[in-house]
Short mmCIF file of C-alpha atoms and ligand atoms in Angstrom, two decimals:
data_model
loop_
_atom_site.label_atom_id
_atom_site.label_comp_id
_atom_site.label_asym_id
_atom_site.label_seq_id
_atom_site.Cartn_x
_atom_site.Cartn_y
_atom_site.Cartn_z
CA UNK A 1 0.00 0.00 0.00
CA UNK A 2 1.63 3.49 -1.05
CA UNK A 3 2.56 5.78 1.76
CA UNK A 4 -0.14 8.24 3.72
CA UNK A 5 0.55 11.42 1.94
CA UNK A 6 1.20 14.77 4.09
CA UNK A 7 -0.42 17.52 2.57
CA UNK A 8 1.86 20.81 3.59
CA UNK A 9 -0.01 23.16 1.73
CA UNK A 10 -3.91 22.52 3.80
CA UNK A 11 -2.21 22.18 6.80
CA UNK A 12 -0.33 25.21 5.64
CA UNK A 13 -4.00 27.11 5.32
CA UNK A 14 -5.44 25.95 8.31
CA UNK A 15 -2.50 27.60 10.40
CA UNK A 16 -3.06 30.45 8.45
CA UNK A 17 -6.68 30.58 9.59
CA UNK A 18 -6.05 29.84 13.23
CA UNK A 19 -3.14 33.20 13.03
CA UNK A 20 -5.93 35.10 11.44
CA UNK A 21 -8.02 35.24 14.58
CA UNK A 22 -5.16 35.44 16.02
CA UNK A 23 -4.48 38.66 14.31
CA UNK A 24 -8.36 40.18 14.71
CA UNK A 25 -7.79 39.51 18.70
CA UNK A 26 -4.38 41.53 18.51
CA UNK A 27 -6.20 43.99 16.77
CA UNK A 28 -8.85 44.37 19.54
CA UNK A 29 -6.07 45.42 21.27
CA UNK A 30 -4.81 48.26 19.20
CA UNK A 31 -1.76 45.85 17.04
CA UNK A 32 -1.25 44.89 14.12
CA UNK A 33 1.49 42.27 13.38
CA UNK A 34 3.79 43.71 11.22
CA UNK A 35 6.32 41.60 9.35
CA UNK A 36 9.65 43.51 7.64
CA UNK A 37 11.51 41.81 4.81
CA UNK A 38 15.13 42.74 4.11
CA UNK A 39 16.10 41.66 0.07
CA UNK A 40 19.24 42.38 -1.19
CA UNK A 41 20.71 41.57 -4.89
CA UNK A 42 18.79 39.44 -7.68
CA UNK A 43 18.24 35.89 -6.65
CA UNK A 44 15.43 35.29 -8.18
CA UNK A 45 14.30 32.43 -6.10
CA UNK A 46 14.65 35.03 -2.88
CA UNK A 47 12.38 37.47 -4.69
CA UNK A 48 9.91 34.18 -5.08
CA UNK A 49 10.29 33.82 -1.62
CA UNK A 50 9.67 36.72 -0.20
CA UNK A 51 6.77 37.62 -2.53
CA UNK A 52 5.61 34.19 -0.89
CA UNK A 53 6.10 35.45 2.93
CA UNK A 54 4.15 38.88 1.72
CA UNK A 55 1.08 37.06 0.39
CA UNK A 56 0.49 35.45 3.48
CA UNK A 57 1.16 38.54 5.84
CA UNK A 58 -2.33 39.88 3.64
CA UNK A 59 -3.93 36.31 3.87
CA UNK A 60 -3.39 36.82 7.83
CA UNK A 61 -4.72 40.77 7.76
CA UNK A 62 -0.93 41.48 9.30
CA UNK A 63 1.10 44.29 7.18
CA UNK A 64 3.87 43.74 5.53
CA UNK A 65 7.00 45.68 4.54
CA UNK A 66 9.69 44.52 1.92
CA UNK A 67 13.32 46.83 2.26
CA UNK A 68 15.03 46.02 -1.08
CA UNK A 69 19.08 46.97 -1.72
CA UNK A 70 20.98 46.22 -4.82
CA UNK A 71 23.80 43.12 -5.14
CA UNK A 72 26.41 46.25 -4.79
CA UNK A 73 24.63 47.26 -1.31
CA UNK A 74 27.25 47.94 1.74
CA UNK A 75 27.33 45.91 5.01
CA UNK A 76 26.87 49.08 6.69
CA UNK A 77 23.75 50.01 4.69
CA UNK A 78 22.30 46.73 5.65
CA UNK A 79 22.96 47.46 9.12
CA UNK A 80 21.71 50.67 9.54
CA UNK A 81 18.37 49.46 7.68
CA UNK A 82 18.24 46.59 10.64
CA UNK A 83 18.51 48.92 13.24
CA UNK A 84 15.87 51.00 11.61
CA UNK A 85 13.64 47.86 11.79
CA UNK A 86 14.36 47.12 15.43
CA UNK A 87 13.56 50.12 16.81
CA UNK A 88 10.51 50.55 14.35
CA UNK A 89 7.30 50.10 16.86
CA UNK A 90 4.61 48.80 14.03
CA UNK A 91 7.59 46.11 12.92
CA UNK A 92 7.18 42.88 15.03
CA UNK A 93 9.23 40.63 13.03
CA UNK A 94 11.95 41.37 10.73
CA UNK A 95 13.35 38.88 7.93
CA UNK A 96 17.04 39.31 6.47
CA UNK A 97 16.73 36.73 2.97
CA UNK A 98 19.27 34.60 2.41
CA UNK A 99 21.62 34.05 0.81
CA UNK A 100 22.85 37.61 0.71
CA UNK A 101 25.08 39.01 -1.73
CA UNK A 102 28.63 36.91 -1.55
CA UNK A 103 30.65 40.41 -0.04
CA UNK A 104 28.73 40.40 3.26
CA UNK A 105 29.14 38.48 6.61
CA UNK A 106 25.56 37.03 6.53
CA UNK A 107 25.94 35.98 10.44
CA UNK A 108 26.78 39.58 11.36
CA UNK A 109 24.08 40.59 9.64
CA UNK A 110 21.56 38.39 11.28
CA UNK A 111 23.07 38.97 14.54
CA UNK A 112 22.30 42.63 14.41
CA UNK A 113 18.64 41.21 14.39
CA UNK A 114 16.77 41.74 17.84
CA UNK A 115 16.16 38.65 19.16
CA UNK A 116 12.84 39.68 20.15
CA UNK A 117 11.74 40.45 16.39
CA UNK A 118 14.01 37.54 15.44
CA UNK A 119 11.05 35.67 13.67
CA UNK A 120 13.85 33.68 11.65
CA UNK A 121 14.94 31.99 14.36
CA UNK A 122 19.13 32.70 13.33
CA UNK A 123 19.89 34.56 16.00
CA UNK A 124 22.35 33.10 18.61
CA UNK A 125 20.16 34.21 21.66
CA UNK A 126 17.13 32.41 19.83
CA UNK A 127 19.67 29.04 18.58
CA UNK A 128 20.49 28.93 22.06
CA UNK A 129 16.94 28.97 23.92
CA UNK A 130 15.85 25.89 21.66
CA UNK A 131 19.65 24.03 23.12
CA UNK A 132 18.21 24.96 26.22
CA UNK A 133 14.88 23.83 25.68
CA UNK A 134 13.44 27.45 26.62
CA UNK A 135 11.02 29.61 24.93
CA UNK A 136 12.22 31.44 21.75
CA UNK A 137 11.40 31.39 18.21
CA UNK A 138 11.87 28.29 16.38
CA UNK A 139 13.39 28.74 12.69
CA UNK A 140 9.86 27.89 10.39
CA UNK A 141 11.68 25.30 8.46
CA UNK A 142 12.15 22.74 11.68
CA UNK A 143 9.18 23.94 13.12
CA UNK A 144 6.87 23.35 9.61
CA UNK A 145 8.12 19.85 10.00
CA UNK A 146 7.14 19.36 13.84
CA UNK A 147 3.97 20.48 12.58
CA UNK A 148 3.32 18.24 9.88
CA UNK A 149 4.94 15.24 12.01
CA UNK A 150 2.08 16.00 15.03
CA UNK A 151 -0.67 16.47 12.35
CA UNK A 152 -0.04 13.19 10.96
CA UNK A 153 0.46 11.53 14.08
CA UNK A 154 3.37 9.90 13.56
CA UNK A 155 4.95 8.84 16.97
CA UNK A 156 8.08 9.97 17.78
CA UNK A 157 9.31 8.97 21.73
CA UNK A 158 11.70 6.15 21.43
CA UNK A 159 11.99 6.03 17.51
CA UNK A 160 15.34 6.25 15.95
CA UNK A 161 15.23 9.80 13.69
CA UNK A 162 17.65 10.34 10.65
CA UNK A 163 17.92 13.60 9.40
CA UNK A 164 20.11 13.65 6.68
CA UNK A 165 21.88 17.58 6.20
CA UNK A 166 23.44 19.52 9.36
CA UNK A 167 22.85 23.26 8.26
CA UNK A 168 21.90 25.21 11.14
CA UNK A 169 18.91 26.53 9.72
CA UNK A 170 17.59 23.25 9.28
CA UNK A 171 19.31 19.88 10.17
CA UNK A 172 20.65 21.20 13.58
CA UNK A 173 17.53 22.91 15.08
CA UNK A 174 14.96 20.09 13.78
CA UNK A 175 17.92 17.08 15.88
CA UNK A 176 17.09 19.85 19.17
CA UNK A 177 13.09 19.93 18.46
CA UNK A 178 13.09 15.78 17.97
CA UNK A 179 15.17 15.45 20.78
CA UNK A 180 12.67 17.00 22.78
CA UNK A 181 10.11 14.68 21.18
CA UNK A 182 12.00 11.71 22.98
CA UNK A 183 13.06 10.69 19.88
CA UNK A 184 16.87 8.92 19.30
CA UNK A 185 17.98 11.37 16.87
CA UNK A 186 20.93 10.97 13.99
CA UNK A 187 22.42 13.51 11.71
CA UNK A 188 24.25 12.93 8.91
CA UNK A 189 25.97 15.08 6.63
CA UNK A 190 28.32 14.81 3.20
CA UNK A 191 31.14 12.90 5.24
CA UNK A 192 28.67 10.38 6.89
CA UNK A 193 29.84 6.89 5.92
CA UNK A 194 27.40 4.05 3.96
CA UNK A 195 24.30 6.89 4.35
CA UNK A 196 22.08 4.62 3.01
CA UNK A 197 22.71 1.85 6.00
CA UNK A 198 21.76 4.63 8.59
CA UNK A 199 18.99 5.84 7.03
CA UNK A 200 17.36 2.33 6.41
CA UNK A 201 17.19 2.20 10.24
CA UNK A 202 15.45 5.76 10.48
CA UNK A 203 11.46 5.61 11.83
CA UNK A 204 11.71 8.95 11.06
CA UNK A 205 13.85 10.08 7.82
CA UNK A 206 14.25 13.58 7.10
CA UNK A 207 15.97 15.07 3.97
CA UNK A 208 17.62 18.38 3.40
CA UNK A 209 20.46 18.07 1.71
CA UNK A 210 19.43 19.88 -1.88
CA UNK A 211 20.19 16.80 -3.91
CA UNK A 212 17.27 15.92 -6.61
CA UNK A 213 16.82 11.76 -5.47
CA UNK A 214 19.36 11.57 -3.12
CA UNK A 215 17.39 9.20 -0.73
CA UNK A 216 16.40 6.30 -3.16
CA UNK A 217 13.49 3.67 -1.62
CA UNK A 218 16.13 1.20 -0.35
CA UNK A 219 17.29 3.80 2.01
CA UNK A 220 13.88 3.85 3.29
CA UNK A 221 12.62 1.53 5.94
CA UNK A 222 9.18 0.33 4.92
CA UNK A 223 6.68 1.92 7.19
CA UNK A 224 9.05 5.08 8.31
CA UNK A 225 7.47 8.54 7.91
CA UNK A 226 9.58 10.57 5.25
CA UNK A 227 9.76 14.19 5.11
CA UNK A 228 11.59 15.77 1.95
CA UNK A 229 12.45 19.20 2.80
CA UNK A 230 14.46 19.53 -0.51
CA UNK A 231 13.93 21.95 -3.25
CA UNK A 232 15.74 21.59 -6.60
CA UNK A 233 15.18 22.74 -9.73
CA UNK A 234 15.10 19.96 -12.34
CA UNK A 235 16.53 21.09 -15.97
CA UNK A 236 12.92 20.95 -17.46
CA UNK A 237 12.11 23.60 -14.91
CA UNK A 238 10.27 21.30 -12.62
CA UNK A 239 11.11 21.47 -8.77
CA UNK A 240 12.09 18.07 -6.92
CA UNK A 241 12.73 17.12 -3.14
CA UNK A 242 15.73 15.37 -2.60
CA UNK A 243 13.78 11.95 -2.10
CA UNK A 244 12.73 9.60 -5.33
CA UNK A 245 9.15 10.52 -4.15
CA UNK A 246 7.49 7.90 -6.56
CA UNK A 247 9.51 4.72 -5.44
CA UNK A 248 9.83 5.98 -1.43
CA UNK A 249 6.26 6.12 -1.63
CA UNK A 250 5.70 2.34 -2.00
CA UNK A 251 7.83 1.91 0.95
CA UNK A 252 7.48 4.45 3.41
CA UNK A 253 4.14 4.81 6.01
CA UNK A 254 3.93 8.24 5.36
CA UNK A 255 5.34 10.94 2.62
CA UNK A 256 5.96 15.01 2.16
CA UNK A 257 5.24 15.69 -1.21
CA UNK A 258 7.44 18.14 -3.17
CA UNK A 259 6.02 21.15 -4.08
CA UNK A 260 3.50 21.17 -1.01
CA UNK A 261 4.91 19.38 1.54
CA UNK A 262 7.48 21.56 4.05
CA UNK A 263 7.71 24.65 1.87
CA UNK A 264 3.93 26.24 2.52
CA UNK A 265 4.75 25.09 6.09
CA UNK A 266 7.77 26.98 6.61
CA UNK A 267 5.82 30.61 5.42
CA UNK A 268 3.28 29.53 7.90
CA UNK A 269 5.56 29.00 10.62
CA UNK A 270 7.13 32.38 9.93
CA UNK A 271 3.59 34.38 10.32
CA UNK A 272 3.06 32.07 13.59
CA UNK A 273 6.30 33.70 14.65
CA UNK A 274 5.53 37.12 13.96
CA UNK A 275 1.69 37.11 15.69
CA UNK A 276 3.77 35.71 18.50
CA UNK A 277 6.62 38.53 18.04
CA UNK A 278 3.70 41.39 18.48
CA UNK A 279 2.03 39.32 21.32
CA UNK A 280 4.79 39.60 22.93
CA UNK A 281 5.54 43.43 22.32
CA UNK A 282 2.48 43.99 24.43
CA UNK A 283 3.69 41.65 27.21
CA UNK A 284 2.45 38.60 26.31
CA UNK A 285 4.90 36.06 26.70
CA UNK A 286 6.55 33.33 23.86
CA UNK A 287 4.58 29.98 25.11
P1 NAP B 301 22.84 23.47 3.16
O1 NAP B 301 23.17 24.52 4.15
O2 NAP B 301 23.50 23.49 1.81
O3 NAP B 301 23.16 22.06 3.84
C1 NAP B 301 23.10 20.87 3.12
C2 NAP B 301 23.51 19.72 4.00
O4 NAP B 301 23.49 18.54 3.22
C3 NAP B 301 24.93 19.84 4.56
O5 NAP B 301 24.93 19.49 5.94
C4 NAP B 301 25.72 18.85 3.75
O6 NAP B 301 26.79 18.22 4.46
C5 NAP B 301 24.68 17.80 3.45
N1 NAP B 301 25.03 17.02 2.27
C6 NAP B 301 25.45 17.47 1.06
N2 NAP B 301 25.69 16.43 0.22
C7 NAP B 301 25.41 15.31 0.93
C8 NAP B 301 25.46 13.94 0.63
N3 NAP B 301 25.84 13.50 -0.57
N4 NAP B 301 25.11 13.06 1.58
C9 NAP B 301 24.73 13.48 2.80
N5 NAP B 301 24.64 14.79 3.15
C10 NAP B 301 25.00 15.69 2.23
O7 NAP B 301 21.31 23.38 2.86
P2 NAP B 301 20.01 23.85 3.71
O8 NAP B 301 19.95 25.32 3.74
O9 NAP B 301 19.88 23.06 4.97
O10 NAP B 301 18.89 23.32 2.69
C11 NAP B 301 18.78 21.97 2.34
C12 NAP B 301 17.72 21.81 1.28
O11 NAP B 301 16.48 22.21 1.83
C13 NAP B 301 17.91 22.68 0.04
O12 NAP B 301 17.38 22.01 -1.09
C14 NAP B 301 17.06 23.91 0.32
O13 NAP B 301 16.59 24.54 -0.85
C15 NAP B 301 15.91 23.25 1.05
N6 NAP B 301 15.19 24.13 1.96
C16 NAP B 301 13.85 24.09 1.88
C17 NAP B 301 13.09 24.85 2.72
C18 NAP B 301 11.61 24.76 2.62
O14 NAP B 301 10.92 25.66 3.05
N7 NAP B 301 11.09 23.66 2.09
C19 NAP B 301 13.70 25.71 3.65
C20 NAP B 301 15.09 25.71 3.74
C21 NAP B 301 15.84 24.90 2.88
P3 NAP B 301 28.09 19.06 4.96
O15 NAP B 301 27.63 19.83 6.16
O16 NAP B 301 29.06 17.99 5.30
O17 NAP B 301 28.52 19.93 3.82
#
């Protein structure tokens, strides 16, 4: 029997609803979220994405700002837009796009972030509440995928997870976030050694690498839960996860499909972040 499919992009729609009243009760209250995009050079897959984040902020009734610099643009100029942001009352939540142009120090940049508009999730302040298990914002990426794993109800205490990819907007924060599941958690990375015997033992196997069919079905244990957070473009244009969807799906229990698995989920998670960013500008504290 082919794999239980997750479908990212309702789930996606319902957390959009749920933020929405979210947003008409912060409103009561005199606030409207406010989310601040920073874009800088010509990627066009950033400009996709951030077009993307926009949309949404008007789906939710929150407003939305987008702060767009040339490739050429100065670190400094950056900066001084940043602390702009920060100190910018009706912005709750403020997004730097990455990559950024190949001259600047990305993690300085996102450090100059407040951590309390940090709806990202980069900051160091932020990375280090989720080590500590505290309250902070969870990058959307890791926390799209918690999402989808508890909507599906795929257990997780005392099953081995393999997340294959170690970036730390991504493969590091999701190992913390299973972890805290109960789950026995694995990361492997390009040096891992015979990938394919580790991830046959995964319950749980997670992909985000950015390799089109990377994880082939015998990697996959039959029954285990896959989640493809890849996204490739194929050379006829298509896009592709980084799992052989159509074979993994006779194996697995349960499948992300790619487009509409983890992407919608990871814009959601971002506005979820930023109607949590203004709650807590009025004192209501991260849950
Ligand atoms: P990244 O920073 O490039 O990290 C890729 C990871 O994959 C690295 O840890 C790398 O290992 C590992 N890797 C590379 N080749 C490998 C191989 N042959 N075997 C095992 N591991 C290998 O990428 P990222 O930012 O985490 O993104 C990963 C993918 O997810 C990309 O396709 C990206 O577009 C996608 N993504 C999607 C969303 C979404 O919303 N759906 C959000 C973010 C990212 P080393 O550390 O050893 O180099």
């Amino acid at each position: 029997m082919p794999a239980t499919l997750i479908d990212g992009k309702s789930l996606a729609a319902s957390v959009r609803a749920e933020q929405r009243s979210a947003v008409t009760s912060l409103a009561a209250r005199g606030v409207r979220p406010g989310l601040a995009a920073i874009l800088a050079g010509d990627d066009p897959a950033s400009r996709v994405y951030v077009r993307n984040k926009a949309r949404a902020c008007d789906e939710t009734g929150m407003r939305s700002e987008v702060h767009e610099f040339p490739e050429q643009v100065s670190e400094a100029a950056l900066l001084e837009c940043v602390a702009r942001l920060n100190a910018d009352p009706r912005v709750h939540g403020i997004v730097v796009q990455l990559p950024l142009p190949r001259h600047l120090d990305a993690a300085r940049v996102l450090a100059a972030v407040s951590p309390a508009k940090d709806v990202d999730g980069f900051h160091a302040v932020n990375l280090g509440a989720l080590v500590q298990g505290r309250p902070g914002f969870v990058p959307g990426t890791p926390g799209g995928v918690m999402r989808l794993l508890a909507h599906a109800g795929v257990p997780l205490a005392g099953r081995r997870a393999v997340i294959v990819g170690r970036s730390t907007i991504v493969g590091k924060p999701l190992a913390l976030l299973l972890l805290q599941k109960d789950a026995t958690v694995t990361i492997c990375h390009s040096k891992t050694a015979d990938l394919a015997a580790v991830t046959a033992q995964a319950d749980i196997l997670i992909a985000a690498v950015g390799r089109a069919k990377l994880v082939t079905a015998e990697m996959v244990k039959r029954g285990a839960c896959v989640v493809d957070v890849g996204i490739n473009r194929l050379a006829d244009g298509t896009l592709a996860g980084d799992v052989d969807f159509a074979a993994a799906r006779e194996v697995a229990g349960w499948i992300t499909p790619v487009p509409g698995g983890v992407g919608p989920m990871t814009v959601a998670m971002l506005i979820v972040n930023t109607v949590r960013a203004a709650q807590l500008s009025i004192g209501i504290p991260l849950g």
